[in-house]
Structures are given as structure tokens and as C-alpha cells.
PDB file of C-alpha atoms and ligand atoms in Angstrom:
ATOM      1  CA  MET A 117      89.705 -39.200 -34.902  1.00  0.00           C
ATOM      2  CA  ASN A 118      90.177 -37.354 -31.610  1.00  0.00           C
ATOM      3  CA  GLU A 119      87.840 -35.866 -29.014  1.00  0.00           C
ATOM      4  CA  THR A 120      88.168 -32.300 -30.374  1.00  0.00           C
ATOM      5  CA  GLN A 121      87.212 -33.453 -33.873  1.00  0.00           C
ATOM      6  CA  LEU A 122      84.246 -35.331 -32.446  1.00  0.00           C
ATOM      7  CA  ASN A 123      83.076 -32.170 -30.651  1.00  0.00           C
ATOM      8  CA  GLN A 124      83.277 -30.176 -33.871  1.00  0.00           C
ATOM      9  CA  ILE A 125      81.334 -32.866 -35.709  1.00  0.00           C
ATOM     10  CA  GLN A 126      78.646 -32.496 -33.062  1.00  0.00           C
ATOM     11  CA  THR A 127      78.481 -28.721 -33.586  1.00  0.00           C
ATOM     12  CA  TYR A 128      78.249 -29.204 -37.362  1.00  0.00           C
ATOM     13  CA  ALA A 129      75.556 -31.896 -37.124  1.00  0.00           C
ATOM     14  CA  TYR A 130      73.412 -29.824 -34.760  1.00  0.00           C
ATOM     15  CA  GLN A 131      73.750 -26.792 -37.024  1.00  0.00           C
ATOM     16  CA  GLN A 132      72.647 -28.770 -40.087  1.00  0.00           C
ATOM     17  CA  LEU A 133      69.443 -29.945 -38.407  1.00  0.00           C
ATOM     18  CA  ALA A 134      68.632 -26.985 -36.160  1.00  0.00           C
ATOM     19  CA  GLN A 135      65.724 -25.849 -38.355  1.00  0.00           C
ATOM     20  CA  ASP A 136      64.080 -29.256 -38.666  1.00  0.00           C
ATOM     21  CA  GLN A 137      60.418 -29.473 -37.651  1.00  0.00           C
ATOM     22  CA  SER A 138      59.782 -33.026 -38.819  1.00  0.00           C
ATOM     23  CA  GLY A 139      61.229 -35.062 -35.959  1.00  0.00           C
ATOM     24  CA  HIS A 140      64.788 -35.252 -37.272  1.00  0.00           C
ATOM     25  CA  GLY A 141      66.183 -32.299 -35.323  1.00  0.00           C
ATOM     26  CA  THR A 142      68.956 -32.124 -32.783  1.00  0.00           C
ATOM     27  CA  ASP A 143      66.926 -33.923 -30.108  1.00  0.00           C
ATOM     28  CA  HIS A 144      66.690 -36.945 -32.427  1.00  0.00           C
ATOM     29  CA  ILE A 145      70.441 -36.815 -32.991  1.00  0.00           C
ATOM     30  CA  GLN A 146      71.096 -36.603 -29.247  1.00  0.00           C
ATOM     31  CA  ARG A 147      68.917 -39.637 -28.584  1.00  0.00           C
ATOM     32  CA  VAL A 148      70.525 -41.661 -31.384  1.00  0.00           C
ATOM     33  CA  VAL A 149      73.998 -40.876 -30.013  1.00  0.00           C
ATOM     34  CA  ALA A 150      72.906 -41.782 -26.463  1.00  0.00           C
ATOM     35  CA  LEU A 151      71.353 -45.044 -27.683  1.00  0.00           C
ATOM     36  CA  ALA A 152      74.463 -45.844 -29.714  1.00  0.00           C
ATOM     37  CA  LYS A 153      76.584 -45.358 -26.574  1.00  0.00           C
ATOM     38  CA  LYS A 154      74.274 -47.668 -24.639  1.00  0.00           C
ATOM     39  CA  ILE A 155      74.684 -50.359 -27.290  1.00  0.00           C
ATOM     40  CA  LEU A 156      78.450 -49.709 -27.475  1.00  0.00           C
ATOM     41  CA  ALA A 157      78.731 -50.612 -23.783  1.00  0.00           C
ATOM     42  CA  THR A 158      77.829 -54.195 -24.748  1.00  0.00           C
ATOM     43  CA  GLU A 159      79.909 -54.305 -27.955  1.00  0.00           C
ATOM     44  CA  PRO A 160      83.548 -53.764 -26.909  1.00  0.00           C
ATOM     45  CA  GLU A 161      84.860 -54.723 -30.359  1.00  0.00           C
ATOM     46  CA  ALA A 162      83.290 -51.663 -31.984  1.00  0.00           C
ATOM     47  CA  ASN A 163      85.051 -48.412 -32.891  1.00  0.00           C
ATOM     48  CA  ALA A 164      83.297 -46.051 -30.444  1.00  0.00           C
ATOM     49  CA  ARG A 165      84.431 -42.769 -32.018  1.00  0.00           C
ATOM     50  CA  LEU A 166      83.462 -43.872 -35.512  1.00  0.00           C
ATOM     51  CA  VAL A 167      80.054 -44.974 -34.214  1.00  0.00           C
ATOM     52  CA  GLU A 168      79.527 -41.683 -32.388  1.00  0.00           C
ATOM     53  CA  ALA A 169      80.615 -39.533 -35.344  1.00  0.00           C
ATOM     54  CA  THR A 170      78.356 -41.463 -37.712  1.00  0.00           C
ATOM     55  CA  ALA A 171      75.395 -41.257 -35.323  1.00  0.00           C
ATOM     56  CA  LEU A 172      75.920 -37.482 -35.169  1.00  0.00           C
ATOM     57  CA  LEU A 173      76.103 -37.139 -38.960  1.00  0.00           C
ATOM     58  CA  HIS A 174      73.563 -39.762 -40.038  1.00  0.00           C
ATOM     59  CA  ASP A 175      70.846 -37.276 -41.079  1.00  0.00           C
ATOM     60  CA  SER A 176      73.163 -34.498 -42.284  1.00  0.00           C
ATOM     61  CA  TYR A 177      72.435 -35.193 -45.968  1.00  0.00           C
ATOM     62  CA  ASP A 178      69.166 -37.137 -45.754  1.00  0.00           C
ATOM     63  CA  ASP A 179      67.025 -36.766 -48.874  1.00  0.00           C
ATOM     64  CA  LYS A 180      63.906 -36.163 -46.748  1.00  0.00           C
ATOM     65  CA  LEU A 181      65.543 -33.164 -45.107  1.00  0.00           C
ATOM     66  CA  PHE A 182      67.674 -31.633 -47.844  1.00  0.00           C
ATOM     67  CA  ALA A 183      66.206 -30.695 -51.203  1.00  0.00           C
ATOM     68  CA  ASP A 184      69.688 -30.848 -52.742  1.00  0.00           C
ATOM     69  CA  GLN A 185      71.077 -34.035 -51.235  1.00  0.00           C
ATOM     70  CA  ALA A 186      74.271 -34.033 -53.312  1.00  0.00           C
ATOM     71  CA  ALA A 187      75.113 -30.496 -52.153  1.00  0.00           C
ATOM     72  CA  ALA A 188      74.465 -31.398 -48.503  1.00  0.00           C
ATOM     73  CA  LYS A 189      76.703 -34.460 -48.845  1.00  0.00           C
ATOM     74  CA  GLN A 190      79.485 -32.427 -50.459  1.00  0.00           C
ATOM     75  CA  ASN A 191      79.132 -29.839 -47.703  1.00  0.00           C
ATOM     76  CA  THR A 192      79.568 -32.578 -45.093  1.00  0.00           C
ATOM     77  CA  ARG A 193      82.562 -34.028 -46.965  1.00  0.00           C
ATOM     78  CA  ASP A 194      84.229 -30.595 -47.197  1.00  0.00           C
ATOM     79  CA  PHE A 195      83.659 -30.025 -43.497  1.00  0.00           C
ATOM     80  CA  LEU A 196      85.168 -33.382 -42.497  1.00  0.00           C
ATOM     81  CA  THR A 197      88.139 -32.904 -44.819  1.00  0.00           C
ATOM     82  CA  LYS A 198      88.860 -29.470 -43.347  1.00  0.00           C
ATOM     83  CA  LEU A 199      88.575 -30.977 -39.894  1.00  0.00           C
ATOM     84  CA  GLY A 200      91.410 -33.313 -40.823  1.00  0.00           C
ATOM     85  CA  LEU A 201      89.634 -36.654 -41.148  1.00  0.00           C
ATOM     86  CA  THR A 202      91.251 -39.018 -43.636  1.00  0.00           C
ATOM     87  CA  ASP A 203      89.486 -40.110 -46.823  1.00  0.00           C
ATOM     88  CA  THR A 204      89.308 -43.592 -45.318  1.00  0.00           C
ATOM     89  CA  GLU A 205      87.496 -42.297 -42.216  1.00  0.00           C
ATOM     90  CA  ILE A 206      85.112 -40.201 -44.307  1.00  0.00           C
ATOM     91  CA  GLY A 207      84.525 -43.208 -46.557  1.00  0.00           C
ATOM     92  CA  GLN A 208      83.645 -45.396 -43.553  1.00  0.00           C
ATOM     93  CA  ILE A 209      81.192 -42.832 -42.214  1.00  0.00           C
ATOM     94  CA  PHE A 210      79.508 -42.253 -45.583  1.00  0.00           C
ATOM     95  CA  TYR A 211      79.269 -45.977 -46.341  1.00  0.00           C
ATOM     96  CA  ILE A 212      77.285 -46.498 -43.126  1.00  0.00           C
ATOM     97  CA  ILE A 213      75.035 -43.471 -43.699  1.00  0.00           C
ATOM     98  CA  ASP A 214      74.383 -44.507 -47.307  1.00  0.00           C
ATOM     99  CA  ASN A 215      73.360 -48.048 -46.368  1.00  0.00           C
ATOM    100  CA  MET A 216      71.666 -47.795 -42.956  1.00  0.00           C
ATOM    101  CA  SER A 217      68.279 -46.275 -43.669  1.00  0.00           C
ATOM    102  CA  TRP A 218      65.013 -48.143 -43.559  1.00  0.00           C
ATOM    103  CA  SER A 219      64.073 -47.123 -47.064  1.00  0.00           C
ATOM    104  CA  LYS A 220      67.481 -48.106 -48.460  1.00  0.00           C
ATOM    105  CA  GLY A 221      66.989 -51.480 -46.786  1.00  0.00           C
ATOM    106  CA  LEU A 222      63.909 -52.007 -48.965  1.00  0.00           C
ATOM    107  CA  ASP A 223      66.023 -51.563 -52.092  1.00  0.00           C
ATOM    108  CA  ASP A 224      69.689 -52.407 -52.324  1.00  0.00           C
ATOM    109  CA  ALA A 225      71.454 -51.683 -49.032  1.00  0.00           C
ATOM    110  CA  LYS A 226      74.925 -53.202 -48.756  1.00  0.00           C
ATOM    111  CA  PRO A 227      75.825 -55.118 -45.566  1.00  0.00           C
ATOM    112  CA  LEU A 228      76.968 -53.117 -42.541  1.00  0.00           C
ATOM    113  CA  ASP A 229      79.824 -54.029 -40.231  1.00  0.00           C
ATOM    114  CA  LEU A 230      79.367 -53.956 -36.441  1.00  0.00           C
ATOM    115  CA  ASN A 231      79.888 -50.169 -36.293  1.00  0.00           C
ATOM    116  CA  GLY A 232      77.217 -49.567 -38.916  1.00  0.00           C
ATOM    117  CA  GLN A 233      74.896 -52.072 -37.273  1.00  0.00           C
ATOM    118  CA  ILE A 234      75.104 -50.148 -34.004  1.00  0.00           C
ATOM    119  CA  VAL A 235      74.299 -46.785 -35.612  1.00  0.00           C
ATOM    120  CA  GLN A 236      71.447 -48.390 -37.545  1.00  0.00           C
ATOM    121  CA  ASP A 237      70.037 -49.977 -34.382  1.00  0.00           C
ATOM    122  CA  ALA A 238      70.247 -46.667 -32.498  1.00  0.00           C
ATOM    123  CA  ASP A 239      68.409 -44.811 -35.281  1.00  0.00           C
ATOM    124  CA  ARG A 240      65.813 -47.574 -35.510  1.00  0.00           C
ATOM    125  CA  LEU A 241      65.265 -47.610 -31.744  1.00  0.00           C
ATOM    126  CA  ASP A 242      64.484 -43.905 -31.859  1.00  0.00           C
ATOM    127  CA  ALA A 243      61.881 -44.698 -34.535  1.00  0.00           C
ATOM    128  CA  ILE A 244      59.864 -46.838 -32.084  1.00  0.00           C
ATOM    129  CA  GLY A 245      58.230 -46.242 -28.700  1.00  0.00           C
ATOM    130  CA  ALA A 246      56.524 -43.308 -27.015  1.00  0.00           C
ATOM    131  CA  ILE A 247      58.791 -40.487 -28.170  1.00  0.00           C
ATOM    132  CA  ALA A 248      58.803 -42.033 -31.637  1.00  0.00           C
ATOM    133  CA  THR A 249      55.016 -42.020 -31.639  1.00  0.00           C
ATOM    134  CA  THR A 250      55.053 -38.265 -31.047  1.00  0.00           C
ATOM    135  CA  ARG A 251      57.662 -37.976 -33.821  1.00  0.00           C
ATOM    136  CA  ALA A 252      55.586 -39.931 -36.305  1.00  0.00           C
ATOM    137  CA  LEU A 253      52.544 -37.796 -35.491  1.00  0.00           C
ATOM    138  CA  ALA A 254      54.600 -34.598 -35.859  1.00  0.00           C
ATOM    139  CA  TYR A 255      55.972 -35.837 -39.186  1.00  0.00           C
ATOM    140  CA  GLY A 256      52.466 -36.573 -40.419  1.00  0.00           C
ATOM    141  CA  PHE A 257      51.155 -33.147 -39.458  1.00  0.00           C
ATOM    142  CA  ALA A 258      54.213 -31.407 -40.918  1.00  0.00           C
ATOM    143  CA  HIS A 259      53.530 -33.208 -44.211  1.00  0.00           C
ATOM    144  CA  ASP A 260      49.748 -32.562 -44.107  1.00  0.00           C
ATOM    145  CA  ARG A 261      49.012 -36.266 -43.862  1.00  0.00           C
ATOM    146  CA  MET A 262      45.632 -37.534 -42.793  1.00  0.00           C
ATOM    147  CA  LEU A 263      45.874 -38.961 -39.274  1.00  0.00           C
ATOM    148  CA  TYR A 264      43.585 -41.955 -39.734  1.00  0.00           C
ATOM    149  CA  ASP A 265      41.017 -43.344 -42.119  1.00  0.00           C
ATOM    150  CA  PRO A 266      39.861 -46.912 -41.459  1.00  0.00           C
ATOM    151  CA  THR A 267      38.903 -47.336 -45.121  1.00  0.00           C
ATOM    152  CA  ILE A 268      42.531 -46.871 -46.237  1.00  0.00           C
ATOM    153  CA  ALA A 269      44.402 -50.121 -45.560  1.00  0.00           C
ATOM    154  CA  PRO A 270      48.103 -50.136 -44.701  1.00  0.00           C
ATOM    155  CA  ARG A 271      50.362 -51.292 -47.519  1.00  0.00           C
ATOM    156  CA  ASP A 272      53.358 -53.557 -47.387  1.00  0.00           C
ATOM    157  CA  PRO A 273      55.874 -51.516 -49.352  1.00  0.00           C
ATOM    158  CA  GLN A 274      58.671 -53.543 -50.979  1.00  0.00           C
ATOM    159  CA  SER A 275      60.689 -50.660 -52.390  1.00  0.00           C
ATOM    160  CA  LYS A 276      61.733 -47.172 -51.363  1.00  0.00           C
ATOM    161  CA  THR A 277      59.469 -45.659 -54.023  1.00  0.00           C
ATOM    162  CA  ALA A 278      56.476 -47.624 -52.738  1.00  0.00           C
ATOM    163  CA  TYR A 279      57.371 -46.743 -49.138  1.00  0.00           C
ATOM    164  CA  ARG A 280      57.592 -43.021 -49.881  1.00  0.00           C
ATOM    165  CA  ASP A 281      54.417 -42.985 -52.014  1.00  0.00           C
ATOM    166  CA  ALA A 282      52.388 -40.314 -50.209  1.00  0.00           C
ATOM    167  CA  ARG A 283      49.144 -40.691 -52.121  1.00  0.00           C
ATOM    168  CA  GLU A 284      46.069 -41.391 -49.988  1.00  0.00           C
ATOM    169  CA  ASN A 285      47.781 -42.692 -46.911  1.00  0.00           C
ATOM    170  CA  THR A 286      47.559 -42.027 -43.196  1.00  0.00           C
ATOM    171  CA  THR A 287      49.971 -41.519 -40.342  1.00  0.00           C
ATOM    172  CA  ILE A 288      48.456 -44.409 -38.403  1.00  0.00           C
ATOM    173  CA  ASN A 289      49.255 -46.616 -41.409  1.00  0.00           C
ATOM    174  CA  HIS A 290      52.908 -45.644 -41.032  1.00  0.00           C
ATOM    175  CA  PHE A 291      52.965 -47.688 -37.824  1.00  0.00           C
ATOM    176  CA  TYR A 292      51.986 -50.807 -39.775  1.00  0.00           C
ATOM    177  CA  GLU A 293      54.107 -50.030 -42.819  1.00  0.00           C
ATOM    178  CA  LYS A 294      57.313 -49.430 -40.866  1.00  0.00           C
ATOM    179  CA  LEU A 295      57.313 -48.860 -37.107  1.00  0.00           C
ATOM    180  CA  LEU A 296      55.845 -52.215 -35.978  1.00  0.00           C
ATOM    181  CA  LYS A 297      58.333 -54.056 -38.215  1.00  0.00           C
ATOM    182  CA  VAL A 298      61.398 -52.437 -36.684  1.00  0.00           C
ATOM    183  CA  LYS A 299      61.817 -54.708 -33.654  1.00  0.00           C
ATOM    184  CA  ASP A 300      62.458 -57.708 -35.916  1.00  0.00           C
ATOM    185  CA  GLN A 301      65.027 -55.821 -37.977  1.00  0.00           C
ATOM    186  CA  LEU A 302      67.639 -55.028 -35.334  1.00  0.00           C
ATOM    187  CA  ASN A 303      71.221 -56.255 -35.314  1.00  0.00           C
ATOM    188  CA  THR A 304      72.352 -56.301 -31.675  1.00  0.00           C
ATOM    189  CA  GLN A 305      70.964 -58.018 -28.586  1.00  0.00           C
ATOM    190  CA  ALA A 306      71.139 -54.769 -26.590  1.00  0.00           C
ATOM    191  CA  ALA A 307      68.876 -53.095 -29.137  1.00  0.00           C
ATOM    192  CA  ARG A 308      66.466 -56.025 -29.211  1.00  0.00           C
ATOM    193  CA  ASP A 309      66.148 -55.773 -25.410  1.00  0.00           C
ATOM    194  CA  LEU A 310      65.454 -52.030 -25.546  1.00  0.00           C
ATOM    195  CA  ALA A 311      62.948 -52.532 -28.370  1.00  0.00           C
ATOM    196  CA  GLU A 312      60.531 -54.708 -26.408  1.00  0.00           C
ATOM    197  CA  SER A 313      58.720 -52.138 -24.272  1.00  0.00           C
ATOM    198  CA  ARG A 314      58.938 -49.553 -27.028  1.00  0.00           C
ATOM    199  CA  HIS A 315      57.188 -51.926 -29.408  1.00  0.00           C
ATOM    200  CA  GLN A 316      54.565 -52.828 -26.825  1.00  0.00           C
ATOM    201  CA  PHE A 317      53.788 -49.147 -26.235  1.00  0.00           C
ATOM    202  CA  MET A 318      52.937 -48.692 -29.922  1.00  0.00           C
ATOM    203  CA  VAL A 319      50.748 -51.803 -29.950  1.00  0.00           C
ATOM    204  CA  ASP A 320      48.861 -50.488 -26.893  1.00  0.00           C
ATOM    205  CA  PHE A 321      48.606 -47.014 -28.426  1.00  0.00           C
ATOM    206  CA  LEU A 322      47.120 -48.355 -31.659  1.00  0.00           C
ATOM    207  CA  ASN A 323      44.671 -50.600 -29.814  1.00  0.00           C
ATOM    208  CA  GLN A 324      43.494 -47.740 -27.620  1.00  0.00           C
ATOM    209  CA  PHE A 325      43.305 -45.352 -30.597  1.00  0.00           C
ATOM    210  CA  LYS A 326      41.104 -47.695 -32.590  1.00  0.00           C
ATOM    211  CA  ALA A 327      38.936 -48.591 -29.604  1.00  0.00           C
ATOM    212  CA  GLU A 328      38.256 -44.891 -28.984  1.00  0.00           C
ATOM    213  CA  TRP A 329      37.645 -44.340 -32.701  1.00  0.00           C
ATOM    214  CA  ASP A 330      35.012 -47.071 -32.621  1.00  0.00           C
ATOM    215  CA  LEU A 331      33.632 -45.689 -29.301  1.00  0.00           C
ATOM    216  CA  LYS A 332      34.402 -49.000 -27.598  1.00  0.00           C
ATOM    217  CA  ARG A 333      36.296 -47.347 -24.750  1.00  0.00           C
TER     218      ARG A 333
HETATM  219  P1  ADP B 535      64.745 -43.756 -43.196  1.00  0.00           P
HETATM  220  O1  ADP B 535      65.238 -42.327 -43.230  1.00  0.00           O
HETATM  221  O2  ADP B 535      65.560 -44.670 -42.320  1.00  0.00           O
HETATM  222  O3  ADP B 535      64.446 -44.343 -44.544  1.00  0.00           O
HETATM  223  P2  ADP B 535      62.063 -42.958 -42.580  1.00  0.00           P
HETATM  224  O4  ADP B 535      61.888 -42.440 -43.927  1.00  0.00           O
HETATM  225  O5  ADP B 535      61.025 -43.853 -42.046  1.00  0.00           O
HETATM  226  O6  ADP B 535      63.416 -43.734 -42.387  1.00  0.00           O
HETATM  227  O7  ADP B 535      62.186 -41.659 -41.639  1.00  0.00           O
HETATM  228  C1  ADP B 535      62.502 -41.702 -40.297  1.00  0.00           C
HETATM  229  C2  ADP B 535      61.359 -41.276 -39.402  1.00  0.00           C
HETATM  230  O8  ADP B 535      60.551 -40.252 -39.991  1.00  0.00           O
HETATM  231  C3  ADP B 535      60.349 -42.384 -39.128  1.00  0.00           C
HETATM  232  O9  ADP B 535      60.793 -43.266 -38.173  1.00  0.00           O
HETATM  233  C4  ADP B 535      59.154 -41.602 -38.671  1.00  0.00           C
HETATM  234  O10 ADP B 535      59.304 -41.121 -37.356  1.00  0.00           O
HETATM  235  C5  ADP B 535      59.193 -40.439 -39.604  1.00  0.00           C
HETATM  236  N1  ADP B 535      58.377 -40.732 -40.783  1.00  0.00           N
HETATM  237  C6  ADP B 535      58.802 -41.032 -42.027  1.00  0.00           C
HETATM  238  N2  ADP B 535      57.738 -41.238 -42.859  1.00  0.00           N
HETATM  239  C7  ADP B 535      56.637 -41.053 -42.105  1.00  0.00           C
HETATM  240  C8  ADP B 535      55.225 -41.108 -42.358  1.00  0.00           C
HETATM  241  N3  ADP B 535      54.738 -41.388 -43.568  1.00  0.00           N
HETATM  242  N4  ADP B 535      54.378 -40.870 -41.338  1.00  0.00           N
HETATM  243  C9  ADP B 535      54.843 -40.570 -40.114  1.00  0.00           C
HETATM  244  N5  ADP B 535      56.145 -40.514 -39.804  1.00  0.00           N
HETATM  245  C10 ADP B 535      57.036 -40.731 -40.786  1.00  0.00           C
HETATM  246 NI1   NI B 536      67.663 -40.611 -37.967  1.00  0.00          NI
END
């Protein structure tokens, strides 16, 4: 894969997500790529171009974003084939995308190599912290979720179906059901270091939120 191909992958990935209003748009992609590059700086064994291409494409056929996931995947495959990537390269990229997501991890994700681990860490880092908090809130509003209801307890979903179950749940619960767990589910030391203050921000946010809710502050 060369630099020109990588640039075209970027254009394609941005195009695919340009309309997104749920926190998975091009700004998310840009941050995931930037975080992946930061992690790459400490992992010289990794294949930087493969990591970058996969970070760019990781949401380009996500089932949350595309009603027809199979069509979006085929579209991505056709694009990469036309661009001149080999079937092996496309296979590597798709294997990572198909096994990196949080929800897949609850079911039957296959193990990732270092390249996949870096993309997964970058995506997970963007799921936690201050910007991520605004993303989670935006996602909740976009999906008409209730923000908070202290009588609805967070769950501990053990499968993708349970995790995605939208019935009677709140956006604040999403922090307990996923976001606060992320820091213990990272692969690289660089990501674990970056996760610390991001995690702490969410803990502080939730404490302050609940204190205000209860009129204690
Ligand atoms: P994955 O695509 O890795 O399975 P998610 O389904 O959690 O991960 O989607 C990625 C991001 O979308 C989350 O980190 C969060 O920002 C947002 N998101 C997903 N579900 C919710 C939810 N129920 N409430 C708020 N934000 C959500
Ligand atoms: Ni993502």
C-alpha cells in the first residue's frame, strides 16, 4: 500500500461518514487515526500503513451506521479492489474491522495481532474522556434516549444483543455499561497511559452529575 492509496482511502472513509450525526463522523475518524499514530510511535514492529488504513475504514460498514451492512461492506471491498489493494491486504483490514468492536468482544471476537490491537485501542480511547462524553450524550439524544433516571439501574451486558437492548435505558447508564470498563480492556501500554486522565474525567463527570441531581452541590 502506498501513500497515494492511503490518501484515497481517507477520501473514501470521510465520504462514507460525512452525514453521520451520532458521533461516528469524520472528526471521530480523524481522532482515531491520530491516536493510532501516537500509539504507533511506541510500537515500531507494527505495519503503520495497514494500521492507518484500517483506522480510516473502521466504521465504513458499521451496523449502527449502515442499514444495509453487507452492501456497505461490498462497497468498501469494491473500492479497495479498484484502488489496487491485494485480496490479502483487504482481508487483513476486514479481519481487524470485523473483530475489533466492543460489542463483538462481548460475543465471539477472534484475537487481533499487534496492528489490530492498535486500531482497537485508538477507537476505544476515543470512546472515553471529555470529547467521548459529548459523543455519548450526542448519541443518546440522536437515538431519543432518556438522559438519566436513577430508578433504572445499569446492566452488565454479556452479549451484543444484551448490550444493544435499547428498552428502558439511559445514556448515563452507558457510562457504566461500557465506557468505564474501557480502560481495563486496552492492549498497549501507550493506550493505557492515555486512558488514565480520560477515565478520571468521566468518573468526575458522573460524580458531579449525580451530586447536582441530588442537589448536593
Ligand atoms: P462498538 O461499535 O465498538 O461495538 P459502540 O456500539 O459502543 O461500540 O459504539 C461506539 C460509540 O457510540 C460509543 O463509544 C458511544 O460513544 C456511542 N454509543 C453507543 N451506544 C451508546 C449508548 N447507548 N448511549 C450513548 N452512547 C452510545
Ligand atoms: Ni469508531
